[in-house]
Short mmCIF file of C-alpha atoms and ligand atoms in Angstrom, two decimals:
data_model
loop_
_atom_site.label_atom_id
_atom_site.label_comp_id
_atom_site.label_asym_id
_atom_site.label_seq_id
_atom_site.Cartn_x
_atom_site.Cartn_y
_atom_site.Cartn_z
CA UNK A 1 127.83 105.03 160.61
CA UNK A 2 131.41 105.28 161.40
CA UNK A 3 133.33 108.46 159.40
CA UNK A 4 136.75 107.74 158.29
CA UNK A 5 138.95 111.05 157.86
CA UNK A 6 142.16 110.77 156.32
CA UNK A 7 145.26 113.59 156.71
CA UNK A 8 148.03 114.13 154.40
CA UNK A 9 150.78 115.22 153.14
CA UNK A 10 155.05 115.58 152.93
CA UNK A 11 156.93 114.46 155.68
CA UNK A 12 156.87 116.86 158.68
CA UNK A 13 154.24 119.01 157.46
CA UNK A 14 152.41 118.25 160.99
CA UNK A 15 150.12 115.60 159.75
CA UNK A 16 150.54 113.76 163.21
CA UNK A 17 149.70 117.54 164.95
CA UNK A 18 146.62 118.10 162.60
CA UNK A 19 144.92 115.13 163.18
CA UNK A 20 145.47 115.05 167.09
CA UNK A 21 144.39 118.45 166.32
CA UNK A 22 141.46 117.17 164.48
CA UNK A 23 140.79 113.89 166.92
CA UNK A 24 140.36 116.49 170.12
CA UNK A 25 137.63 118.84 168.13
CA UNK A 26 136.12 115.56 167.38
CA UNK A 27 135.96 114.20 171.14
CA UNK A 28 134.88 118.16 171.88
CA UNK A 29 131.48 117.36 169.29
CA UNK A 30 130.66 114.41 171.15
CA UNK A 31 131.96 112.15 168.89
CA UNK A 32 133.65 108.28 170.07
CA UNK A 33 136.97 109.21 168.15
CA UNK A 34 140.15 106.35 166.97
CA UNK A 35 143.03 107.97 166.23
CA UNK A 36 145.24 105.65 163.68
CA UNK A 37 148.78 106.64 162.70
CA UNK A 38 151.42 104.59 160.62
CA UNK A 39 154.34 106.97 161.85
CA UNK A 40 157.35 104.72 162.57
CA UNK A 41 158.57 107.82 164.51
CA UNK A 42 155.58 107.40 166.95
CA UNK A 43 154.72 110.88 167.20
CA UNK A 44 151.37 110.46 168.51
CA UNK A 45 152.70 109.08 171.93
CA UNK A 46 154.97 111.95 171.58
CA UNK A 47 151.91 114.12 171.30
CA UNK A 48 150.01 112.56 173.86
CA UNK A 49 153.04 111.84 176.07
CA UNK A 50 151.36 108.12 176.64
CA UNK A 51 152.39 104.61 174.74
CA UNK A 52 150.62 103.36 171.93
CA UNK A 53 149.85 99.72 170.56
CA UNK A 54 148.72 97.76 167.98
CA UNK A 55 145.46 97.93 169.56
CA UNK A 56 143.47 100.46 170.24
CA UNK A 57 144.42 102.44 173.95
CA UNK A 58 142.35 105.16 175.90
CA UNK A 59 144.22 108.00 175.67
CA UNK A 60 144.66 109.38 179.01
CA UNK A 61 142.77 112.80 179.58
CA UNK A 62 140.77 112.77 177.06
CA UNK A 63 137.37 110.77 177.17
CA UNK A 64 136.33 108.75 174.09
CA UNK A 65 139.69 109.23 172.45
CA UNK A 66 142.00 106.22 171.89
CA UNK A 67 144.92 105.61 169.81
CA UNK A 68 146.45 103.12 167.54
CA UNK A 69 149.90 102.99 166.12
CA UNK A 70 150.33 100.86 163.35
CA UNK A 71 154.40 99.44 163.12
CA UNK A 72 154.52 99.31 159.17
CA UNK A 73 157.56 97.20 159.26
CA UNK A 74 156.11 94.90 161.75
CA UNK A 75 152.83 94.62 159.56
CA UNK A 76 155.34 93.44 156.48
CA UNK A 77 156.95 90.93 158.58
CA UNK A 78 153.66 89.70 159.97
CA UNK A 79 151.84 89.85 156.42
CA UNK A 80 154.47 87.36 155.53
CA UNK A 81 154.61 84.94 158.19
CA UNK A 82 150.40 84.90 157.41
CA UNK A 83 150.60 84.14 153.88
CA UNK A 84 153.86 81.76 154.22
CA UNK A 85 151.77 79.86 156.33
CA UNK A 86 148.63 79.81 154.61
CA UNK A 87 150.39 78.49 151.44
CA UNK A 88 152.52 76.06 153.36
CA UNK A 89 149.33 74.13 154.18
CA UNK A 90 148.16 74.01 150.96
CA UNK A 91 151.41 73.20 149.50
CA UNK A 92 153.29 69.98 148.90
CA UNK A 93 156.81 69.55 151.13
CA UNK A 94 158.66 69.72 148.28
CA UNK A 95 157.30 73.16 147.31
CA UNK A 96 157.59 74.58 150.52
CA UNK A 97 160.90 76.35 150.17
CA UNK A 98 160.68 77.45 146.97
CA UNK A 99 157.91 79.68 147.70
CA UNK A 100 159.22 80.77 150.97
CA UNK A 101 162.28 81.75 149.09
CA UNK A 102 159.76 83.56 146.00
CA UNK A 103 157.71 85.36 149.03
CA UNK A 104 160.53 86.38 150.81
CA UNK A 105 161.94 88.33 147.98
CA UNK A 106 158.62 89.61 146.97
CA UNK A 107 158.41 91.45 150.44
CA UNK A 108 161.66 93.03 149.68
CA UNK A 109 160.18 94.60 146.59
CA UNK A 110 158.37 98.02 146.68
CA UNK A 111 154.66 97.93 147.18
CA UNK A 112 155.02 95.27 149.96
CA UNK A 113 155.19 97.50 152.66
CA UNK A 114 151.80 99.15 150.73
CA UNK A 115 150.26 96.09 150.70
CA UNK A 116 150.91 95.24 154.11
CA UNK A 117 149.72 98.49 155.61
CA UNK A 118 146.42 98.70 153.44
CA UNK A 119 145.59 94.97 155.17
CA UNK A 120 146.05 96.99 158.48
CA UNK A 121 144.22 99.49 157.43
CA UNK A 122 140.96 97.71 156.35
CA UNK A 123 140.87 95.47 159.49
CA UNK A 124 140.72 98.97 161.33
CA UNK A 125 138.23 99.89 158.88
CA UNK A 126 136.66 96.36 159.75
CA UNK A 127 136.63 96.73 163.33
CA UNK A 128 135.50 100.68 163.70
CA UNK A 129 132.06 99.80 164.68
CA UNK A 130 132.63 101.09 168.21
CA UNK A 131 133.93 104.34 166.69
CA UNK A 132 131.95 107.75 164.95
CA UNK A 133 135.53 108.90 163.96
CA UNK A 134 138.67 107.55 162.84
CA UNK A 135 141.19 109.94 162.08
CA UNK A 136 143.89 108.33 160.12
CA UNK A 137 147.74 110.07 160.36
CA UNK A 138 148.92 108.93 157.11
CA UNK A 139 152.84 108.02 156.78
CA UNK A 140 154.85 110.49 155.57
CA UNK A 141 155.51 109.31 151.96
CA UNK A 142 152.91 110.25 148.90
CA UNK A 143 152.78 106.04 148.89
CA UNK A 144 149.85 106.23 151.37
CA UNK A 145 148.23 107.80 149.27
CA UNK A 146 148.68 106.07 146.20
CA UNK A 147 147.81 102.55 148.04
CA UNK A 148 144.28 104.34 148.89
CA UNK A 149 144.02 104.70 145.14
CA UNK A 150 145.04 100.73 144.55
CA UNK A 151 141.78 99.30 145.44
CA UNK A 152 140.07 99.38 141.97
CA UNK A 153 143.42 99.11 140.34
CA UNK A 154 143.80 95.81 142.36
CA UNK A 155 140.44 94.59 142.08
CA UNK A 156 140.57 94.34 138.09
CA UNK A 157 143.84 92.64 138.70
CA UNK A 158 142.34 90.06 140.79
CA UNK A 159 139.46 89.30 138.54
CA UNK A 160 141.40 88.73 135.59
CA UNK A 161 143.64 86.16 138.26
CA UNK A 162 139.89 84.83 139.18
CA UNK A 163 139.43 84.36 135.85
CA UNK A 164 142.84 82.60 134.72
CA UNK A 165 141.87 80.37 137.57
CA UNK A 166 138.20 79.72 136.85
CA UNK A 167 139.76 78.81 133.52
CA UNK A 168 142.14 76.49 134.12
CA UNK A 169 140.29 74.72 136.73
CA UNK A 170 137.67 74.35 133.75
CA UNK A 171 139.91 72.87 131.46
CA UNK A 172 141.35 70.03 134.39
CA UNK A 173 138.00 68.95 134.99
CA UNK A 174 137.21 68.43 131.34
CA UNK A 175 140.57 66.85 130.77
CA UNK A 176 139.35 64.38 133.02
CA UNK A 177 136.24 63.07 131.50
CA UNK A 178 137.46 60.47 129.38
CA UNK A 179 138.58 58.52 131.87
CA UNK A 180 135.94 58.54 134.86
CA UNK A 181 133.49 60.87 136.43
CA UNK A 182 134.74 64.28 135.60
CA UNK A 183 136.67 66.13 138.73
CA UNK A 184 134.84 68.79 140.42
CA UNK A 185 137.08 70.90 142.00
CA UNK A 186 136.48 74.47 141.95
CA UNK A 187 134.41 74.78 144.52
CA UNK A 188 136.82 73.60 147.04
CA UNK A 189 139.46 75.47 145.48
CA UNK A 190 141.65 77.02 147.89
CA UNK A 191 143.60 79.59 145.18
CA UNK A 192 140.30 80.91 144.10
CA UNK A 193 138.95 81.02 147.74
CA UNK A 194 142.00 83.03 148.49
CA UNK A 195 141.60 85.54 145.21
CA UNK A 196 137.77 85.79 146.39
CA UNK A 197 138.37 86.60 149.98
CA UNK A 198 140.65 89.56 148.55
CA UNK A 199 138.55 90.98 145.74
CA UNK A 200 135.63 91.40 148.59
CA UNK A 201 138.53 92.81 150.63
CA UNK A 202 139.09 95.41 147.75
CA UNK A 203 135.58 96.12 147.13
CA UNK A 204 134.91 96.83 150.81
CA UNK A 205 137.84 99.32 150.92
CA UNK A 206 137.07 100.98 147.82
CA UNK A 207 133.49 101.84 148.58
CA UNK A 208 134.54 102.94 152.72
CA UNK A 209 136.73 105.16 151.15
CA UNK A 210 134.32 106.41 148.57
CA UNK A 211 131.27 107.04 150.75
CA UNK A 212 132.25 106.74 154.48
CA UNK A 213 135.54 108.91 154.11
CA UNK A 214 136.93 112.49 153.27
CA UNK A 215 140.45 113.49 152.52
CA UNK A 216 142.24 116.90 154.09
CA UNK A 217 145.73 117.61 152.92
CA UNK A 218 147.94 119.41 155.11
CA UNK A 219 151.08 121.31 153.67
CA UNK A 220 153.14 124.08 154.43
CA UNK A 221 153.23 127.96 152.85
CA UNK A 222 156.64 126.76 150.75
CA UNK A 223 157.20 126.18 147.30
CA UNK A 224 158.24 122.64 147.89
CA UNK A 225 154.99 121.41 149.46
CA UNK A 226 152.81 123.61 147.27
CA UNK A 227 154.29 121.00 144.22
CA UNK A 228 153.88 118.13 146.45
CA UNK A 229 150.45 118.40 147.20
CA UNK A 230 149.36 119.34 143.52
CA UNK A 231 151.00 115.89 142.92
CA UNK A 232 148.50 114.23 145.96
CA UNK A 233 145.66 116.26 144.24
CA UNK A 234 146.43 114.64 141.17
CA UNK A 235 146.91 111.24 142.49
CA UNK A 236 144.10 110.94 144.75
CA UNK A 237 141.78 112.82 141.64
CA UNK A 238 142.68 110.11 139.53
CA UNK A 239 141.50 107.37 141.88
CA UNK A 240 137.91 109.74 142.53
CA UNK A 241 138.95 110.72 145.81
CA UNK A 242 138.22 114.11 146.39
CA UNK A 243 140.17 116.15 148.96
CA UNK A 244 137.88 117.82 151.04
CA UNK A 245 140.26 120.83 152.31
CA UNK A 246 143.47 122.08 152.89
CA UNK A 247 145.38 122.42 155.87
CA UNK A 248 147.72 124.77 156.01
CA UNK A 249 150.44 125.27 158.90
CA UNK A 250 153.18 126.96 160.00
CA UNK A 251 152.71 130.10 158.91
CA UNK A 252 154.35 132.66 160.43
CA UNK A 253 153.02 135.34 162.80
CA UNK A 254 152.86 138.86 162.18
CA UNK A 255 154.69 140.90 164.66
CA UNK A 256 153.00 143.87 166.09
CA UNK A 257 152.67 147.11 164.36
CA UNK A 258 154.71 149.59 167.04
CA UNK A 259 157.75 146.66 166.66
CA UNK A 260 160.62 147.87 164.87
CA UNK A 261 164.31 146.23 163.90
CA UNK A 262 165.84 143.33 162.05
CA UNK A 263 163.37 140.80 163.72
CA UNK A 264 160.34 142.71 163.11
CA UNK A 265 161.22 143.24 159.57
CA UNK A 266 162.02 139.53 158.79
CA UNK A 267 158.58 138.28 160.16
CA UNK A 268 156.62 141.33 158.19
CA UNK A 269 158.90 139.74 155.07
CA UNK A 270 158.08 136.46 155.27
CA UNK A 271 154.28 137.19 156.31
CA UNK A 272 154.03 138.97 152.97
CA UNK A 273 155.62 136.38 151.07
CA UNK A 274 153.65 133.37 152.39
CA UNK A 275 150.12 135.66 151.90
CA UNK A 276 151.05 135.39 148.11
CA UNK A 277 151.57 131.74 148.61
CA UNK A 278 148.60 130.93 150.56
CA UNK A 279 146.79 133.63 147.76
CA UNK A 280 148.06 131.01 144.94
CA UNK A 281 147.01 127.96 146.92
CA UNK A 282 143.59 129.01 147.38
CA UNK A 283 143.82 130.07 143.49
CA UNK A 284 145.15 127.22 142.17
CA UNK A 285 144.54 124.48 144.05
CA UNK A 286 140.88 123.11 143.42
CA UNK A 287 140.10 121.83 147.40
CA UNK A 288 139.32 125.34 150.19
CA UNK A 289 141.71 126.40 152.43
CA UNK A 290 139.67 124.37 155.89
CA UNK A 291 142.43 125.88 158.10
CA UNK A 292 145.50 128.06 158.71
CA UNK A 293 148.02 127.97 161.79
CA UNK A 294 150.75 129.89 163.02
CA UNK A 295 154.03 128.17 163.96
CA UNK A 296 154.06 127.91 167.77
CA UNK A 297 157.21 128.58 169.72
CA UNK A 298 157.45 125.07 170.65
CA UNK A 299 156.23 121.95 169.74
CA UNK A 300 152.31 121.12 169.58
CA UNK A 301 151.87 118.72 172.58
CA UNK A 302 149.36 119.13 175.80
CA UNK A 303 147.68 122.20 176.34
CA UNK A 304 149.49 123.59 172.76
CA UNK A 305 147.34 121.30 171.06
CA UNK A 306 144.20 122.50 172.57
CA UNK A 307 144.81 125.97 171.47
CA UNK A 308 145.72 124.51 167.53
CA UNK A 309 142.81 122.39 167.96
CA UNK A 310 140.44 125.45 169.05
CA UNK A 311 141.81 127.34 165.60
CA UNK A 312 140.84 124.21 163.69
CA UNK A 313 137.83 125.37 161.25
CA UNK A 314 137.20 122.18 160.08
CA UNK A 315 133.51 121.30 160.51
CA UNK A 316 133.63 118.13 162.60
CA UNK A 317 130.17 117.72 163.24
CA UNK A 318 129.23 117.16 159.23
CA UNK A 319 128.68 113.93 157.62
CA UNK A 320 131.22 112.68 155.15
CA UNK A 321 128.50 113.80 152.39
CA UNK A 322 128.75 117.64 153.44
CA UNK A 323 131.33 120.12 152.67
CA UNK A 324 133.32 121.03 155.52
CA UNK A 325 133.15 125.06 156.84
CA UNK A 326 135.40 127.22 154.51
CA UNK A 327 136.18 130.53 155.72
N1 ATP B 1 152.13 125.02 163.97
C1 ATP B 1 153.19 124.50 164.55
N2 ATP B 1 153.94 125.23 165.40
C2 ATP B 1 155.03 124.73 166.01
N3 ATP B 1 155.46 123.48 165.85
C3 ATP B 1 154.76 122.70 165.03
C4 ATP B 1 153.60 123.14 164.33
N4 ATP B 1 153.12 122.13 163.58
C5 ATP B 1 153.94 121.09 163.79
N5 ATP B 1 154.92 121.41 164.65
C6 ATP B 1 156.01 120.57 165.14
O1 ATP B 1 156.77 120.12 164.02
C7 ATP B 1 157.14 118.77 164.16
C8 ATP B 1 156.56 117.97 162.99
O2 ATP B 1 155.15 118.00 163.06
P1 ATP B 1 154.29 116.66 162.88
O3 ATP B 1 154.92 115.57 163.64
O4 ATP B 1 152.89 117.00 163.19
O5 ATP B 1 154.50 116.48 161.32
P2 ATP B 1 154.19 115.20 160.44
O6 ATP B 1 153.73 115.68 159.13
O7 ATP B 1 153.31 114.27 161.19
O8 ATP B 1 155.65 114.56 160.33
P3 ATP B 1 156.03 113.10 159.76
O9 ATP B 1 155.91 113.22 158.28
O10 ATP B 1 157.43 112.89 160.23
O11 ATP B 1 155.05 112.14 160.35
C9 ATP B 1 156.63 118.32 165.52
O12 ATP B 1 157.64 118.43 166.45
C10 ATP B 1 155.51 119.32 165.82
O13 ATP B 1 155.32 119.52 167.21
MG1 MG B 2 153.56 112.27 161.72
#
């Protein structure tokens, strides 16, 4: 059964170096690994210096690792030419512009680019068969997060539509009777068909993510992204997805004892004051501390992201049911 492991957080936290991180320990186990990321920055091919699609792609170097970058502004535009043309056919001509006009302004609103990228996100969830792993790189804003909470939210929503439907259709048939044979027309109604294909969208997505995933956070030792992730926490509590563990990077590394001056004294400093932060986070914050790592002199690409990989204590070879390894 195919895992699904999900890594969050603020923007430029090093979700995208994490889960490379993450995807390499999971090729390392043995394990047939998809890495999906919704960065519009592209970091992964940054990462693994190689061009990313829409589609899955090997990733050079590494066997049974591929890739996926998901263009959240192309998914919008595409989720809208999809549903403009569904409708269109089932529209009369007269119609036709109206609602184009009506679903072109409901893509500008926010929650379409959600909506959009959740779609993308349960056709990879579809299609994973091939896969033991996918490591999703969530987009830098909370909102992924939130959307992975929508499914039950939106699956009430679309019942009670269901039912307004079911209703109404119920009431044109009866009208009818008087006059003839009554009309039978819900089963070949293409409005319900539609709400039904999406409510069994929603209930496959909300029971992936409740059984077949786990949730890792990854944040920084600052104040800012302490807050930020007790916010996630919060969010992703409320939708009864637990985190499994906490990520956190950059921290900085101690210099050696003999070394003395300004530098020295600066990194001692700010060692001492992130220990009391990472002290708190492991106090307050409900989910273990999976993993801690030291800011690198340069950025986490090639053999770099071996070595963060390698300092990964994150369990890969456990099923979604299991704890991952605290320390
Ligand atoms: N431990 C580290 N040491 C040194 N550089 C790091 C470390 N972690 C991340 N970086 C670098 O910081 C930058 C941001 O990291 P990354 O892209 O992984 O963050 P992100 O959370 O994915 O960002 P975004 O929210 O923009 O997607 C990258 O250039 C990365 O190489
Ligand atoms: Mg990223």
């Amino acid at each position: 059964m195919t895992e699904f492991v999900f890594f969050g957080g603020k923007g430029g936290v090093g979700k995208t170096t994490v889960s490379s991180a993450y995807a390499l320990e999971c090729v390392d186990a043995g394990l047939e690994t998809l890495v999906v990321s919704t960065d519009p920055a592209h970091s992964t091919a940054d990462v693994f210096d190689q061009e990313f699609g829409d589609e899955p792609r090997p990733v050079e170097g590494y066997d049974g690792l591929s890739a996926l970058e998901i263009d959240p502004e192309q998914e919008v535009q595409d989720h809208l030419q999809g549903l403009k043309r569904q409708l269109n056919s089932q529209l009369s001509a007269a119609m036709v512009n109206e609602v184009d006009v009506q679903l072109e302004m409901a893509h500008q609103t926010p929650g379409a680019y959600e909506a959009a990228l959740f779609d993308r996100f349960v056709d990879v969830m579809r299609s994973a068969e091939p896969y033991d792993r996918v490591v999703f790189d969530t987009s830098p804003t909370g909102s992924t997060l939130r959307l992975l909470a929508l499914p039950e939210l939106l699956e009430s929503w679309i019942e009670r539509l269901m039912h307004k439907r079911e209703r109404s259709i119920d009431l044109y048939e009866k009208a009818a009777i008087g006059n003839q044979e009554p009309r039978r027309v819900m089963d070949g109604d293409p409005i319900l068909a539609r709400l039904r294909e999406r409510k069994e969208r929603f209930e496959f997505a909300g029971e992936t993510l409740r059984e077949n995933a786990a949730f890792y956070l990854v944040m920084n030792p600052d104040e800012l992204s302490i807050r930020e992730t007790e916010r996630s926490l919060e969010t992703l509590d409320e939708a009864e997805l637990p985190v499994r563990g906490l990520v956190v990077n950059r921290l900085t590394p101690k210099p050696n004892p003999d070394e003395e001056g300004r530098g020295a004294r600066y990194l001692r400093q700010r060692v001492a004051t992130e220990r009391d932060r990472l002290e708190r986070i492991e106090r307050e914050l409900a989910p273990p501390v999976v993993a801690t790592i030291e800011t690198r002199v340069e950025e986490v690409r090639g053999s770099l992201l071996e070595d963060v990989a390698a300092n990964l204590e994150i369990d890969v070879g456990s099923s979604a049911g299991e704890r991952a390894r605290t320390e």
